[in-house]
Amino acid sequence: MTWQDTYERWKAKYDLDPQLQEALHKMDESEAEAAFNGTLEFGTGGMRGVLGPGTNRMNIYTVRKAAKGLALYLEAEGRADEGVVVAYDSRYQSFDFALETAKVLGVHGIKTSVFTGVRPTPTLSFAVRHLHAGAGVMITASHNPPEYNGYKVYNEQGAQLPPVQADQMIAQVNAVEDELAIDVVDKTLLEADGLLEWIDDEVDVAYLERLGMVTYRKDVARDDLSIVFTPLHGTAYDLTMRSLAQAGFKNVHAVEDQVVEDPEFSTVKSPNPEEHQAFEYAVAKGKDVGADILVATDPDADRLGVAAKNAEGEYDVLTGNQLGALMLDYKLANLDDVPANGVMINTIVTSQLGQAVAAHYGVETVNTLTGFKFIAEKIETYNRNGEYDFVFGYEESYGYLVEDFARDKDALQSTLLACEMAAYYKERGMTLFDALDQLFERHGYYVEDLHSLKVSGAEGQERITDIMEDFREDPLAGALVVEDYREGTRTYVATSEVESLDLPHSNVVKFWLDDDMWCCLRPSGTEPKMKFYFGVRGKTREDADERLSRLKERVLKRVEG
């Protein structure tokens, strides 16, 4: 069937959703081809796409297809009786998609518990565990632009599906042939039959109780710390303010214009705390109230960005690597007893500074592929076999997990830890950047950077393929070790010795050079881009910056050529 055939099939459906029908008839040919030429792929991280009519768009019919696949997956796994928890963020149609999920699951007799209002992603992760559900669904597109929404599926552990489960789920979704012919049950009937229940505050109360665990020094004076907080128009405001108050932080100033749950994210170019422009309003508020720390969460509150005053007295945003290493160091330094078999879990593109910090306290470091589902999978494995005790997990992309009662990155936990840490250092006349300098002096000056190559269309994807193959066939000059995660091998260049990597296969290549320098090439799994990660260690900050600049120039010059 051609895209034109599918387009006409949608137009001919007499009871198509009226808004989608109207948008359908306004499409020109190029818009129609983009919307119907292919299907919105359900991948290892769920699905994410532009809202609108079409098989390649997020709408109630593509959501029904995903929900149908979830129902079939749960039946095959024998977990249908355990039910599903669904949460959603502040984006366009998020509530509608949550309800459509329940209406499809109800056909299969699967009970769905849906939150009455927006909730953060880590709350959904916690709720799956707390309610002993068989799966969870989070309707969110994280920090993507306003025209996007997405659908993430969680397993019974409250973690995004690891590869084996994801493959099984994807196969069930792909087996659904006609997204327009999926049966649904009316909301009223679902409620009457007990197949749709609404979650109000009971899970929040339990989650807040567990957030009380994220306290490592009760003697730290919290009243004096001035905090500016922004949820960037997302889900985190209520629970973050309640958790900060519960922990004793009384001097908290919200950015009023960004507290509003606005699906347009109208005050920012991008609701992403990784990008410094997202802090513009928080910086202004911070200067107004004399804040010590600025805290920003992305719309679904799984990522956290923090800004503090630098040596010049200006607010500066810490990188994800820097904040992760600081929080790891603070937690380990203030634990009553560091576990003898403690483990910190991060990813292959995270700074080596975290590993140095962990080793300082006798804690092992385990690396995973990029994606927090791999960190969650390791936590579950270690909890079952007793090999390690989890102490901390993080990614360079501003995602952290402090305690494992949730199994996805958790900006609310991270906010509590970052604020306690800032209060601790303030008592000692220090900022977070002063504390970072202490880490550098102890472990060396670790500096990292990320370069993204954005592409479009088939030619762009072909270019990414060519680049990856070129670096595989002719490794980066000066590389001592080459790790090819697609092949699952680690090669020592000088001796040609090859050993196996104990990680899932992925299209990633990492080069280790002398003196703790490394570079990693990874095509993005969710966006049309390729990412180049760089890391170095220097004797001084100037030395590290110079080495990083040379490494980047060498790699990117080759890419441009």
Coordinates of C-alpha atoms in Angstrom, one line a residue, residues 183-558:
D183 CA -11.7 -1.4 19.5
V184 CA -12.1 0.8 22.5
V185 CA -14.4 0.9 25.6
D186 CA -16.2 4.0 26.7
K187 CA -14.8 5.8 29.7
T188 CA -18.1 5.5 31.7
L189 CA -18.3 1.7 31.2
L190 CA -14.6 1.3 32.2
E191 CA -15.3 3.2 35.4
A192 CA -18.4 1.2 36.1
D193 CA -16.6 -2.1 35.6
G194 CA -13.6 -1.1 37.8
L195 CA -11.3 -1.1 34.8
L196 CA -10.4 2.6 35.1
E197 CA -9.4 4.1 38.4
W198 CA -8.2 7.5 39.1
I199 CA -5.1 8.2 41.3
D200 CA -5.2 11.5 43.2
D201 CA -2.8 12.2 46.1
E202 CA -2.2 8.8 47.7
V203 CA 0.8 7.9 45.5
D204 CA 2.2 11.4 46.0
V205 CA 2.1 11.0 49.8
A206 CA 3.9 7.7 49.5
Y207 CA 6.5 9.2 47.1
L208 CA 7.1 12.2 49.4
E209 CA 7.7 9.9 52.3
R210 CA 10.4 8.1 50.3
L211 CA 11.9 11.4 49.2
G212 CA 12.5 12.0 52.9
M213 CA 15.3 9.4 52.5
V214 CA 17.3 11.9 50.4
T215 CA 18.8 13.6 53.5
Y216 CA 22.4 12.9 54.5
R217 CA 23.2 15.6 57.1
K218 CA 20.4 16.7 59.4
D219 CA 22.7 19.3 61.0
V220 CA 22.9 21.4 57.8
A221 CA 21.1 24.7 58.2
R222 CA 18.5 24.8 55.4
D223 CA 16.7 28.0 56.3
D224 CA 19.5 30.2 55.2
L225 CA 19.8 28.8 51.6
S226 CA 18.0 30.9 49.0
I227 CA 16.7 28.8 46.2
V228 CA 15.1 29.8 42.9
F229 CA 13.1 27.0 41.3
T230 CA 11.5 26.7 37.8
P231 CA 9.6 23.7 36.4
L232 CA 9.9 25.2 32.9
H233 CA 6.1 25.0 32.4
G234 CA 6.1 21.3 33.3
T235 CA 5.0 18.8 35.9
A236 CA 7.4 19.3 38.8
Y237 CA 6.1 22.4 40.7
D238 CA 3.7 20.9 43.3
L239 CA 5.8 17.9 44.3
T240 CA 9.1 19.8 44.3
M241 CA 7.7 22.6 46.5
R242 CA 6.2 20.1 48.9
S243 CA 9.4 18.0 49.1
L244 CA 11.6 21.1 49.7
A245 CA 9.3 22.3 52.4
Q246 CA 9.3 18.8 53.9
A247 CA 13.1 18.8 54.0
G248 CA 13.2 22.1 55.8
F249 CA 14.0 24.5 52.9
K250 CA 11.9 27.6 53.6
N251 CA 13.6 30.2 51.4
V252 CA 12.3 28.9 48.0
H253 CA 11.3 31.3 45.2
A254 CA 9.4 29.9 42.2
V255 CA 9.7 31.6 38.8
E256 CA 6.0 32.6 38.6
D257 CA 5.9 32.9 34.8
Q258 CA 7.2 29.4 34.4
V259 CA 5.0 27.7 37.0
V260 CA 2.1 27.7 34.6
E261 CA 1.6 24.3 32.8
D262 CA 2.0 25.8 29.3
P263 CA 2.2 23.3 26.4
E264 CA 3.7 26.0 24.3
F265 CA 6.6 26.6 26.8
S266 CA 6.2 30.2 25.9
T267 CA 9.0 31.7 28.0
V268 CA 11.8 29.6 26.6
K269 CA 13.2 28.7 23.2
S270 CA 13.6 25.1 24.5
P271 CA 12.4 23.7 27.9
N272 CA 15.7 21.9 28.3
P273 CA 17.8 22.6 31.4
E274 CA 20.8 21.4 29.5
E275 CA 20.6 24.6 27.5
H276 CA 21.7 27.7 29.3
Q277 CA 19.0 29.9 27.8
A278 CA 16.4 28.0 29.8
F279 CA 17.8 29.7 32.9
E280 CA 17.1 33.3 31.7
Y281 CA 14.1 33.8 33.9
A282 CA 15.7 32.0 36.8
V283 CA 18.8 34.1 36.6
A284 CA 16.7 37.3 36.7
K285 CA 14.8 36.0 39.7
G286 CA 18.0 34.9 41.4
K287 CA 19.5 38.4 41.1
D288 CA 16.3 39.9 42.4
V289 CA 16.2 37.7 45.6
G290 CA 19.9 37.1 46.0
A291 CA 19.6 33.3 45.5
D292 CA 22.4 30.9 46.2
I293 CA 21.3 28.2 43.8
L294 CA 19.0 28.1 40.7
V295 CA 17.2 24.8 40.0
A296 CA 15.4 23.9 36.7
T297 CA 13.6 20.7 35.8
D298 CA 12.6 19.7 32.3
P299 CA 8.8 19.3 31.6
D300 CA 8.5 15.7 32.8
A301 CA 11.0 16.3 35.6
D302 CA 13.4 13.5 35.0
R303 CA 16.3 15.9 34.2
L304 CA 17.8 18.6 36.5
G305 CA 19.9 21.6 35.7
V306 CA 21.6 23.7 38.5
A307 CA 23.3 27.1 38.4
A308 CA 25.4 28.7 41.1
K309 CA 27.7 31.7 41.4
N310 CA 31.1 31.3 39.8
A311 CA 34.3 33.1 40.7
E312 CA 33.1 36.3 39.1
G313 CA 29.9 36.2 41.2
E314 CA 27.8 35.5 38.1
Y315 CA 25.3 32.6 37.8
D316 CA 26.8 29.8 35.8
V317 CA 25.2 26.4 34.9
L318 CA 27.0 23.3 36.0
T319 CA 27.4 20.6 33.4
G320 CA 25.7 17.3 33.9
N321 CA 29.1 15.7 34.5
Q322 CA 30.1 18.3 37.1
L323 CA 26.8 18.2 39.0
G324 CA 26.8 14.4 39.0
A325 CA 30.3 14.2 40.4
L326 CA 29.6 16.8 43.1
M327 CA 26.4 15.0 44.2
L328 CA 28.2 11.6 44.2
D329 CA 31.1 13.0 46.3
Y330 CA 28.7 14.7 48.7
K331 CA 26.6 11.6 49.3
L332 CA 29.6 9.3 49.7
A333 CA 31.3 11.7 52.1
N334 CA 28.2 11.9 54.3
L335 CA 26.9 8.4 54.3
D336 CA 26.9 6.8 57.8
D337 CA 28.5 3.7 56.2
V338 CA 29.7 3.4 52.6
P339 CA 28.9 -0.1 51.5
A340 CA 31.9 -2.4 51.2
N341 CA 30.4 -3.6 47.8
G342 CA 29.0 -0.2 46.8
V343 CA 28.6 0.6 43.1
M344 CA 28.1 3.8 41.1
I345 CA 26.6 3.3 37.7
N346 CA 27.0 5.7 34.8
T347 CA 27.4 5.5 31.0
I348 CA 30.2 5.1 28.5
V349 CA 29.9 8.8 27.6
T350 CA 30.0 10.1 31.2
S351 CA 33.0 11.9 32.6
Q352 CA 35.8 9.9 34.2
L353 CA 35.7 12.3 37.1
G354 CA 32.8 10.3 38.7
Q355 CA 34.8 7.1 38.5
A356 CA 37.7 8.9 40.3
V357 CA 35.4 10.1 43.0
A358 CA 33.9 6.7 43.5
A359 CA 37.3 5.0 43.7
H360 CA 38.3 7.6 46.4
Y361 CA 35.6 6.2 48.6
G362 CA 36.3 2.5 47.7
V363 CA 33.2 2.3 45.5
E364 CA 33.2 0.4 42.2
T365 CA 32.1 2.0 38.9
V366 CA 30.1 0.1 36.3
N367 CA 29.5 1.6 32.9
T368 CA 26.4 1.0 30.7
L369 CA 25.3 2.1 27.3
T370 CA 23.6 5.5 27.0
G371 CA 20.0 5.3 28.3
F372 CA 18.8 5.2 31.9
K373 CA 17.0 1.9 31.2
F374 CA 20.4 0.2 31.3
I375 CA 21.3 1.8 34.7
A376 CA 17.9 0.6 36.0
E377 CA 18.5 -2.9 34.6
K378 CA 21.9 -3.1 36.5
I379 CA 20.2 -2.0 39.7
E380 CA 17.6 -4.7 39.5
T381 CA 20.3 -7.3 38.7
Y382 CA 22.5 -6.3 41.6
N383 CA 19.5 -6.2 44.0
R384 CA 18.7 -9.8 43.0
N385 CA 22.1 -11.3 43.1
G386 CA 23.6 -9.2 45.9
E387 CA 26.8 -8.5 43.9
Y388 CA 26.7 -4.7 44.6
D389 CA 24.9 -2.2 46.7
F390 CA 23.7 0.7 44.6
V391 CA 24.8 4.2 45.8
F392 CA 24.3 6.5 42.8
G393 CA 23.6 6.5 39.1
Y394 CA 23.8 9.3 36.5
E395 CA 24.2 10.3 32.9
E396 CA 26.0 13.3 31.5
S397 CA 22.7 14.5 30.0
Y398 CA 21.5 15.9 33.4
G399 CA 19.8 12.7 34.6
Y400 CA 20.5 11.4 38.1
L401 CA 19.2 8.7 40.5
V402 CA 20.1 9.1 44.2
E403 CA 18.0 6.3 45.8
D404 CA 16.5 3.4 43.9
F405 CA 12.9 3.6 45.0
A406 CA 12.3 5.0 41.5
R407 CA 14.0 3.3 38.5
D408 CA 14.4 6.2 36.1
K409 CA 16.3 9.5 36.4
D410 CA 14.6 11.6 39.1
A411 CA 14.9 15.4 39.2
L412 CA 13.0 15.6 42.5
Q413 CA 15.5 13.5 44.3
S414 CA 18.3 15.3 42.6
T415 CA 16.9 18.7 43.6
L416 CA 16.8 17.7 47.3
L417 CA 20.4 16.5 47.2
A418 CA 21.7 19.5 45.2
C419 CA 20.0 21.9 47.7
E420 CA 21.3 20.1 50.8
M421 CA 24.8 20.1 49.2
A422 CA 24.6 23.8 48.4
A423 CA 23.5 24.6 52.0
Y424 CA 26.4 22.5 53.4
Y425 CA 29.0 24.4 51.3
K426 CA 27.4 27.7 52.1
E427 CA 27.9 27.1 55.8
R428 CA 31.6 26.8 54.9
G429 CA 31.7 30.0 52.8
M430 CA 31.8 28.1 49.5
T431 CA 29.7 27.9 46.4
L432 CA 29.2 24.7 44.3
F433 CA 31.9 25.9 42.0
D434 CA 34.3 26.2 44.9
A435 CA 33.5 22.6 45.8
L436 CA 34.0 21.6 42.2
D437 CA 37.5 23.2 42.3
Q438 CA 38.3 21.1 45.3
L439 CA 37.3 17.9 43.4
F440 CA 39.5 19.0 40.5
E441 CA 42.5 19.6 42.8
R442 CA 42.0 16.2 44.4
H443 CA 41.4 14.1 41.2
G444 CA 42.7 16.2 38.3
Y445 CA 40.9 18.6 35.9
Y446 CA 38.4 16.7 33.9
V447 CA 36.8 18.6 31.1
E448 CA 34.2 17.3 28.6
D449 CA 32.3 18.5 25.6
L450 CA 29.7 17.4 23.1
H451 CA 29.3 18.2 19.5
S452 CA 26.1 17.3 17.6
L453 CA 26.0 16.9 13.8
K454 CA 22.4 17.4 12.7
V455 CA 21.3 15.8 9.4
S456 CA 18.1 15.4 7.5
G457 CA 16.6 12.9 5.0
A458 CA 18.2 9.8 3.5
E459 CA 21.3 11.6 2.5
G460 CA 21.9 12.7 6.1
Q461 CA 21.5 9.2 7.4
E462 CA 23.8 7.9 4.8
R463 CA 26.4 10.5 5.9
I464 CA 26.2 9.2 9.5
T465 CA 26.7 5.7 8.3
D466 CA 29.7 6.7 6.2
I467 CA 31.3 8.5 9.2
M468 CA 30.8 5.5 11.5
E469 CA 32.3 3.1 9.0
D470 CA 35.2 5.4 8.2
F471 CA 36.2 5.6 11.9
R472 CA 35.7 1.8 12.3
E473 CA 38.0 1.0 9.3
D474 CA 40.6 3.6 10.2
P475 CA 40.6 4.3 14.0
L476 CA 41.4 7.7 15.3
A477 CA 45.1 8.5 15.2
G478 CA 46.8 8.0 18.5
A479 CA 44.1 5.6 19.8
L480 CA 45.5 3.1 22.3
V481 CA 42.2 1.2 22.8
V482 CA 39.1 1.0 20.5
E483 CA 35.8 -0.1 21.9
D484 CA 33.3 -1.1 19.2
Y485 CA 29.9 -1.6 20.9
R486 CA 28.3 -2.8 17.7
E487 CA 30.7 -5.7 17.5
G488 CA 31.0 -6.1 21.2
T489 CA 34.8 -5.8 21.2
R490 CA 37.7 -4.0 22.9
T491 CA 40.8 -3.9 20.8
Y492 CA 44.3 -2.9 22.1
V493 CA 45.9 -1.2 19.1
A494 CA 49.6 -1.9 20.0
T495 CA 49.1 -5.7 20.4
S496 CA 45.9 -6.2 18.3
E497 CA 44.6 -8.1 21.4
V498 CA 40.8 -8.3 21.3
E499 CA 38.5 -9.0 24.3
S500 CA 34.7 -9.0 24.6
L501 CA 32.6 -6.2 26.0
D502 CA 29.9 -7.3 28.5
L503 CA 27.3 -4.9 27.1
P504 CA 24.4 -5.0 24.6
H505 CA 25.3 -4.3 21.0
S506 CA 24.9 -0.7 19.9
N507 CA 26.1 1.4 17.0
V508 CA 28.8 3.2 19.1
V509 CA 32.6 3.5 18.8
K510 CA 34.8 4.8 21.6
F511 CA 38.5 5.7 21.3
W512 CA 40.9 5.8 24.3
L513 CA 44.0 7.9 23.8
D514 CA 47.0 8.6 26.1
D515 CA 46.7 10.6 29.4
D516 CA 43.0 9.9 30.0
M517 CA 41.7 11.4 26.7
W518 CA 38.8 9.8 25.0
C519 CA 36.3 10.4 22.2
C520 CA 33.0 8.6 21.5
L521 CA 30.9 8.6 18.3
R522 CA 27.2 7.8 18.7
P523 CA 24.3 8.3 16.3
S524 CA 21.2 9.5 18.3
G525 CA 18.5 7.0 18.9
T526 CA 15.7 9.6 19.1
E527 CA 16.7 12.5 16.8
P528 CA 18.2 13.0 13.3
K529 CA 21.7 13.7 14.5
M530 CA 25.1 12.2 15.4
K531 CA 26.8 13.0 18.7
F532 CA 30.6 13.3 19.3
Y533 CA 31.6 13.1 23.0
F534 CA 35.0 14.3 24.2
G535 CA 36.8 14.0 27.5
V536 CA 40.2 14.9 28.8
R537 CA 42.1 15.2 32.1
G538 CA 44.6 17.9 32.6
K539 CA 47.0 19.1 35.4
T540 CA 45.3 22.5 35.4
R541 CA 42.1 23.9 34.0
E542 CA 44.1 25.6 31.3
D543 CA 45.9 22.4 30.4
A544 CA 42.7 20.5 30.2
D545 CA 41.0 23.1 28.0
E546 CA 43.9 23.2 25.6
R547 CA 44.0 19.4 25.3
L548 CA 40.2 19.3 24.8
S549 CA 40.4 21.9 22.0
R550 CA 43.1 19.9 20.2
L551 CA 41.2 16.7 20.4
K552 CA 38.0 18.2 19.1
E553 CA 39.8 20.0 16.3
R554 CA 41.4 16.7 15.2
V555 CA 38.2 14.7 15.2
L556 CA 35.9 17.3 13.7
K557 CA 38.4 18.3 11.0
R558 CA 38.3 14.6 9.9

